[in-house]
Short mmCIF file of C-alpha atoms in Angstrom, two decimals:
data_model
loop_
_atom_site.label_atom_id
_atom_site.label_comp_id
_atom_site.label_asym_id
_atom_site.label_seq_id
_atom_site.Cartn_x
_atom_site.Cartn_y
_atom_site.Cartn_z
CA UNK A 7 13.38 4.95 -44.99
CA UNK A 8 12.40 8.34 -46.85
CA UNK A 9 9.77 6.35 -49.09
CA UNK A 10 8.47 4.42 -45.90
CA UNK A 11 7.37 7.57 -44.39
CA UNK A 12 5.76 8.98 -47.70
CA UNK A 13 3.70 5.70 -47.86
CA UNK A 14 2.20 7.08 -44.43
CA UNK A 15 -1.00 8.85 -44.88
CA UNK A 16 -1.49 12.38 -42.99
CA UNK A 17 -3.74 12.48 -40.15
CA UNK A 18 -7.35 13.50 -40.96
CA UNK A 19 -8.23 17.19 -40.02
CA UNK A 20 -6.02 20.86 -40.71
CA UNK A 21 -3.11 19.96 -40.39
CA UNK A 22 -1.87 23.51 -40.22
CA UNK A 23 -5.16 23.72 -37.03
CA UNK A 24 -5.14 22.75 -33.42
CA UNK A 25 -3.93 18.95 -32.11
CA UNK A 26 -6.03 17.21 -30.75
CA UNK A 27 -4.83 15.45 -27.93
CA UNK A 28 -3.98 11.35 -28.67
CA UNK A 29 -6.45 8.88 -27.39
CA UNK A 30 -5.22 8.69 -23.47
CA UNK A 31 -6.08 6.35 -20.65
CA UNK A 32 -8.20 6.88 -18.40
CA UNK A 33 -7.42 5.58 -15.11
CA UNK A 34 -10.03 6.07 -12.54
CA UNK A 35 -8.23 7.33 -8.86
CA UNK A 36 -10.40 4.72 -6.86
CA UNK A 37 -9.16 1.18 -8.72
CA UNK A 38 -6.21 2.62 -9.69
CA UNK A 39 -4.26 0.69 -7.55
CA UNK A 40 -6.47 -2.71 -8.51
CA UNK A 41 -5.61 -1.93 -11.67
CA UNK A 42 -1.71 -2.41 -11.27
CA UNK A 43 -1.91 -4.76 -8.71
CA UNK A 44 -3.80 -7.07 -12.21
CA UNK A 45 -0.62 -5.85 -13.92
CA UNK A 46 2.02 -6.77 -11.84
CA UNK A 47 -0.35 -10.48 -11.57
CA UNK A 48 -0.65 -10.59 -15.34
CA UNK A 49 2.93 -9.53 -16.20
CA UNK A 50 3.85 -12.68 -13.35
CA UNK A 51 1.90 -15.32 -14.63
CA UNK A 52 3.73 -14.66 -18.07
CA UNK A 53 6.86 -14.91 -16.52
CA UNK A 54 6.26 -17.89 -15.24
CA UNK A 55 4.58 -18.98 -18.25
CA UNK A 56 7.51 -18.39 -19.88
CA UNK A 57 10.39 -19.72 -18.03
CA UNK A 58 8.40 -23.49 -17.85
CA UNK A 59 7.72 -23.42 -20.95
CA UNK A 60 12.40 -22.87 -21.09
CA UNK A 61 11.84 -25.89 -18.64
CA UNK A 62 9.54 -28.39 -20.69
CA UNK A 63 12.40 -27.58 -23.28
CA UNK A 64 15.33 -28.15 -21.66
CA UNK A 65 13.73 -31.82 -19.79
CA UNK A 66 12.70 -32.87 -23.41
CA UNK A 67 16.53 -31.66 -24.73
CA UNK A 68 18.27 -34.11 -21.75
CA UNK A 69 19.89 -30.92 -20.39
CA UNK A 70 18.95 -32.08 -16.74
CA UNK A 71 20.13 -34.72 -14.29
CA UNK A 72 16.41 -36.32 -12.76
CA UNK A 73 17.42 -34.38 -9.40
CA UNK A 74 17.56 -31.33 -11.59
CA UNK A 75 13.62 -32.27 -12.99
CA UNK A 76 12.37 -33.12 -9.61
CA UNK A 77 13.93 -29.67 -8.10
CA UNK A 78 12.77 -27.81 -11.48
CA UNK A 79 8.97 -29.52 -10.78
CA UNK A 80 8.58 -28.65 -7.72
CA UNK A 81 10.09 -24.99 -8.17
CA UNK A 82 7.14 -24.87 -10.79
CA UNK A 83 4.30 -26.27 -8.88
CA UNK A 84 5.37 -24.31 -5.77
CA UNK A 85 4.89 -21.10 -8.18
CA UNK A 86 2.08 -21.90 -9.52
CA UNK A 87 0.10 -22.24 -5.83
CA UNK A 88 1.47 -19.15 -5.23
CA UNK A 89 0.52 -17.33 -7.68
CA UNK A 90 -3.10 -19.00 -7.50
CA UNK A 91 -2.89 -17.97 -3.56
CA UNK A 92 -2.17 -14.42 -4.09
CA UNK A 93 -5.31 -14.27 -6.92
CA UNK A 94 -7.31 -15.78 -4.85
CA UNK A 95 -6.77 -13.16 -2.43
CA UNK A 96 -7.70 -10.03 -4.43
CA UNK A 97 -9.79 -11.34 -5.81
CA UNK A 98 -8.78 -13.32 -9.14
CA UNK A 99 -9.09 -16.35 -10.84
CA UNK A 100 -5.74 -17.32 -12.88
CA UNK A 101 -7.79 -17.05 -16.03
CA UNK A 102 -8.70 -13.44 -15.24
CA UNK A 103 -5.10 -12.24 -15.60
CA UNK A 104 -5.29 -13.20 -19.67
CA UNK A 105 -5.23 -9.99 -21.60
CA UNK A 106 -7.58 -9.41 -24.82
CA UNK A 107 -4.87 -8.52 -27.83
CA UNK A 108 -7.14 -7.92 -29.91
CA UNK A 109 -6.28 -10.19 -33.50
CA UNK A 110 -3.65 -11.34 -31.80
CA UNK A 111 -5.08 -13.44 -29.08
CA UNK A 112 -4.79 -14.07 -26.02
CA UNK A 113 -2.03 -12.57 -23.80
CA UNK A 114 -1.33 -15.72 -22.08
CA UNK A 115 -0.85 -19.73 -22.80
CA UNK A 116 -4.59 -22.17 -21.76
#
């Protein structure tokens, strides 16, 4: 572990001088509520997509009965429709919730 810390480069500037604050995210008070809403919707959509993928794995593996598959399909469809409604209520499309993670690519799948 000590070797790993030695490999890190020292921050630029005078080590004994005054430290400048790290970059901070600045949020305008008038858009904070909308920004928070968009973040929450993004997280809910991410969880919905993860649940959908897990459900598809279970269906492919044959772990579910036909009745369970139908119920799961209806539930996932209802969740997708409700997310679309929530986005429309606030002026977003589901595509607007996809965050660009730079070299990692987009957060949400297609």
